[in-house]
Amino acid sequence: MVSPLSSFQHPEKEASHLLPMASNSSPSVSTEANRSSAELGPGELGSMNQQISLYAKTLRISVIGSLNYDRIWIVPRLPRPSETLMIGEYRQTPGGKGAIQAIACARLSHAKPGGTAPFLLRSNSNKGPGGRRSSSQDLKPFSIKVIMIGVVGEDLQGARIMDTRAANRVDIEHILRCREETTGTASIALDKNGENNVLVHPGANYRLSSDRIHVDLPEGSPHLLILQMEIPVQTVEDLVKKAAEKRIPVLLNAAPVVDDFALDILWSVEHLIVNKLEAEALVERRQIASNMSRQRPEQDENREAEVGRGKELCKSLLEFGMKYVVVTMGGHGGVVGSRGPDGKAHIFDYEAVEVQNVVDTTGCGGVFVGAYAVQYIRQKFSPGGGFDIARAVTWASKAAAMKARSFGSLEGVPWEDELDAA
């Protein structure tokens, strides 16, 4: 039974707005930028709009998704069906795809606390005229605000999740607490090679439904909306449609695989990031809908064969209408596809970043998404605009590789200065 909205508790206000409304009094816009269109002289409006988009001090990434509490079981190897294994070690930590992506966005757009250097927006090239590296004079002041929207239970796990988000520079104002459900839980079996199997009980995450919580997306804000599939499918579909109406770019991490997701909604998604298994599932569903028969190929340890299949998948996914598609393939790297102004698909592969002493791959996908999102915002709103997706996936791969060196979903998520120094 669906409980009324009153079953949710908000620390400061009602849950009528899950995303921040634009405000003429926002401190992120200069006094000059605060002038209304009525005050601008002839010909000034266009240039003023450009100034605001390029030089506003704060850009927003909103992550709407899952907030889980992870229970991690350290095992000698992943169990086979009907097999019982003894656990060598057991740990608990906040997690969830949405939570990891939000924290990755926040950390990778800020220097580690304790440093003195402000975060600065880099130009699209790391080198200036004549091949020299860009100096501080080539940089523009820039900051990214990360807003997390989700639901936790009124329990100890929910409280710990709230504390973790706040400590990592994530805006938690719109995280709701539900009396009638426990906080979402993930049970993770982790082997000695850092590989894992994950089982998720959504708990309070499945209370984030559009029929009970009104989501208002102001025109053009946030500057990027990130979604995953650990919240109700209908909520994801409604948010994608709403974002499209407001011209807000959407990054969808279509994980985990769900069978009742409306494929036509992908026409309104700008960025799709999936692993190879998730890509196979989406393409297979499309083939079934088109009465096409195709057997899913087995995993191949040969990188050339895997990359070849990845390129086929990427090409098929671009036909859904997305502008950018990334298919990640673990140790084989991944495949990237984009659709240019001419409508043609441009597809290439990238190699994985080598990691010595892999400890835990849990959360690496979320870190990849967060790093990619930060790169998109950095590039898109820099002078000159544009988006070099090759640069984005290279930076994201490096961030995910750093995460794999540490145990737990959130431990090891790098800060911006740590990643740049690595």
Coordinates of C-alpha atoms in Angstrom, one line a residue, residues 194-389:
G194 CA 38.3 -7.6 -6.1
E195 CA 35.4 -9.0 -8.2
N196 CA 31.9 -9.0 -6.8
N197 CA 28.3 -10.1 -7.0
V198 CA 25.7 -7.8 -5.7
L199 CA 22.1 -8.3 -4.4
V200 CA 20.0 -5.2 -3.6
H201 CA 16.9 -4.8 -1.5
P202 CA 15.6 -1.3 -2.5
G203 CA 13.7 -0.6 0.7
A204 CA 13.0 3.1 1.0
N205 CA 14.5 3.8 -2.5
Y206 CA 11.2 2.5 -4.0
R207 CA 9.3 5.2 -2.2
L208 CA 10.8 7.8 -4.5
S209 CA 7.8 7.7 -6.9
S210 CA 6.5 10.5 -9.1
D211 CA 2.9 9.9 -8.0
R212 CA 3.7 11.1 -4.4
I213 CA 6.6 13.5 -4.8
H214 CA 6.3 16.5 -7.2
V215 CA 9.6 17.2 -8.9
D216 CA 10.0 20.6 -10.4
L217 CA 12.8 21.1 -12.9
P218 CA 13.4 24.8 -13.6
E219 CA 14.3 25.7 -17.2
G220 CA 17.9 24.8 -17.8
S221 CA 18.7 23.9 -14.1
P222 CA 20.3 21.7 -13.1
H223 CA 23.0 21.7 -15.8
L224 CA 23.1 17.9 -15.8
L225 CA 20.7 15.3 -14.3
I226 CA 22.1 11.9 -13.5
L227 CA 19.7 8.9 -13.1
Q228 CA 20.1 5.1 -12.6
M229 CA 17.7 2.2 -12.3
E230 CA 17.7 1.5 -8.5
I231 CA 14.6 3.6 -8.1
P232 CA 11.2 2.9 -9.6
V233 CA 11.2 2.7 -13.4
Q234 CA 8.2 5.0 -13.7
T235 CA 10.1 7.7 -11.7
V236 CA 13.0 7.5 -14.0
E237 CA 10.8 7.7 -17.1
D238 CA 8.9 10.7 -15.7
L239 CA 12.1 12.5 -14.9
V240 CA 13.6 11.9 -18.3
K241 CA 10.4 13.3 -20.0
K242 CA 10.4 16.3 -17.6
A243 CA 14.0 17.1 -18.2
A244 CA 13.5 16.9 -22.0
E245 CA 10.7 19.4 -21.7
K246 CA 13.0 21.8 -19.8
R247 CA 16.0 21.2 -22.1
I248 CA 18.1 19.7 -19.3
P249 CA 20.7 17.1 -20.4
V250 CA 20.3 13.6 -18.9
L251 CA 23.0 11.1 -18.1
L252 CA 21.4 7.7 -17.6
N253 CA 23.4 4.9 -16.1
A254 CA 20.9 2.1 -17.1
A255 CA 21.9 -0.2 -14.2
P256 CA 20.8 -2.6 -13.0
V257 CA 19.0 -4.2 -16.0
V258 CA 15.2 -3.9 -15.7
D259 CA 12.7 -5.5 -18.1
D260 CA 9.9 -3.0 -18.0
F261 CA 11.9 0.1 -18.9
A262 CA 10.3 1.9 -21.9
L263 CA 13.0 1.9 -24.6
D264 CA 11.5 4.9 -26.4
I265 CA 12.4 7.1 -23.5
L266 CA 16.1 6.8 -24.6
W267 CA 15.4 9.3 -27.4
S268 CA 15.4 11.9 -24.6
V269 CA 18.6 10.8 -23.0
E270 CA 21.8 12.6 -24.1
H271 CA 24.4 10.4 -22.4
L272 CA 24.0 6.6 -21.8
I273 CA 26.6 4.7 -19.7
V274 CA 26.3 1.0 -19.4
N275 CA 28.5 -2.0 -19.0
K276 CA 28.6 -4.8 -21.6
L277 CA 26.0 -7.0 -19.9
E278 CA 23.6 -4.0 -19.6
A279 CA 24.3 -3.1 -23.2
E280 CA 23.5 -6.6 -24.4
A281 CA 20.2 -6.6 -22.5
L282 CA 19.1 -3.3 -24.0
V283 CA 20.0 -4.4 -27.5
E284 CA 18.4 -7.8 -27.0
R285 CA 15.1 -6.1 -25.9
R286 CA 15.1 -3.9 -29.0
Q287 CA 15.7 -6.9 -31.2
I288 CA 12.8 -8.8 -29.6
A289 CA 10.6 -5.8 -30.1
S290 CA 11.6 -5.7 -33.7
N291 CA 11.0 -9.5 -34.1
M292 CA 14.7 -10.0 -34.7
S293 CA 16.3 -13.1 -33.3
R294 CA 19.8 -13.1 -32.0
Q295 CA 21.6 -15.2 -29.5
R296 CA 23.7 -13.4 -26.9
P297 CA 27.4 -14.3 -27.5
E298 CA 29.5 -15.7 -24.7
Q299 CA 32.1 -13.6 -22.8
D300 CA 35.4 -13.7 -24.7
E301 CA 38.7 -13.2 -22.9
N302 CA 40.3 -11.9 -26.2
R303 CA 40.2 -8.1 -26.1
E304 CA 40.0 -7.7 -29.9
A305 CA 36.9 -9.9 -29.9
E306 CA 35.3 -8.1 -27.0
V307 CA 36.0 -4.7 -28.4
G308 CA 34.5 -5.8 -31.7
R309 CA 31.3 -6.8 -30.0
G310 CA 31.4 -3.6 -27.9
K311 CA 31.4 -1.6 -31.1
E312 CA 28.5 -3.5 -32.5
L313 CA 26.6 -2.8 -29.3
C314 CA 27.5 0.8 -29.2
K315 CA 26.3 1.3 -32.8
S316 CA 23.0 -0.4 -32.0
L317 CA 22.6 1.7 -28.9
L318 CA 23.2 5.0 -30.8
E319 CA 20.1 4.0 -32.9
F320 CA 18.0 4.6 -29.8
G321 CA 18.7 8.3 -30.3
M322 CA 21.3 9.1 -27.7
K323 CA 24.0 11.6 -28.6
Y324 CA 26.7 9.8 -26.5
V325 CA 27.1 6.2 -25.5
V326 CA 29.7 4.5 -23.4
V327 CA 30.0 0.8 -23.0
T328 CA 32.4 -0.1 -20.2
M329 CA 34.1 -3.5 -20.3
G330 CA 36.2 -3.8 -17.2
G331 CA 39.8 -4.9 -17.9
H332 CA 39.2 -4.6 -21.6
G333 CA 38.5 -0.8 -21.3
G334 CA 35.4 0.2 -23.2
V335 CA 33.8 1.5 -26.4
V336 CA 32.5 5.0 -27.0
G337 CA 30.0 6.2 -29.6
S338 CA 28.8 9.7 -30.5
R339 CA 26.6 11.1 -33.1
G340 CA 27.9 14.2 -34.9
P341 CA 25.9 17.1 -36.4
D342 CA 25.9 15.2 -39.7
G343 CA 24.0 12.3 -38.0
K344 CA 26.9 9.9 -38.5
A345 CA 28.0 7.6 -35.7
H346 CA 31.6 7.9 -34.6
I347 CA 32.8 4.9 -32.6
F348 CA 36.2 4.2 -31.0
D349 CA 37.6 2.1 -28.1
Y350 CA 39.7 3.0 -25.2
E351 CA 42.0 0.8 -23.0
A352 CA 41.6 0.3 -19.3
V353 CA 43.9 2.0 -16.9
E354 CA 46.2 -0.7 -15.4
V355 CA 45.7 -1.2 -11.7
Q356 CA 48.2 -2.9 -9.4
N357 CA 46.8 -4.8 -6.5
V358 CA 43.1 -4.5 -7.1
V359 CA 41.3 -4.6 -3.8
D360 CA 37.6 -4.0 -4.6
T361 CA 35.8 -3.1 -7.8
T362 CA 32.6 -2.2 -5.9
G363 CA 31.6 1.4 -6.8
C364 CA 34.0 1.7 -9.7
G365 CA 31.2 2.1 -12.1
G366 CA 29.7 4.9 -10.0
V367 CA 33.0 6.7 -9.9
F368 CA 33.3 6.4 -13.7
V369 CA 29.9 8.0 -14.1
G370 CA 30.7 10.8 -11.6
A371 CA 34.1 11.6 -13.3
Y372 CA 32.5 11.6 -16.7
A373 CA 29.8 14.0 -15.5
V374 CA 32.3 16.4 -14.1
Q375 CA 34.3 16.4 -17.3
Y376 CA 31.1 17.1 -19.3
I377 CA 30.3 20.1 -17.1
R378 CA 33.8 21.4 -17.2
Q379 CA 34.1 21.3 -20.9
K380 CA 30.5 22.2 -21.9
F381 CA 30.5 25.4 -19.8
S382 CA 34.1 26.5 -20.5
P383 CA 34.7 29.4 -23.0
G384 CA 34.2 27.9 -26.4
G385 CA 32.0 25.1 -25.1
G386 CA 32.1 21.7 -26.9
F387 CA 32.6 18.2 -25.4
D388 CA 35.6 15.9 -26.1
I389 CA 34.2 12.6 -25.0

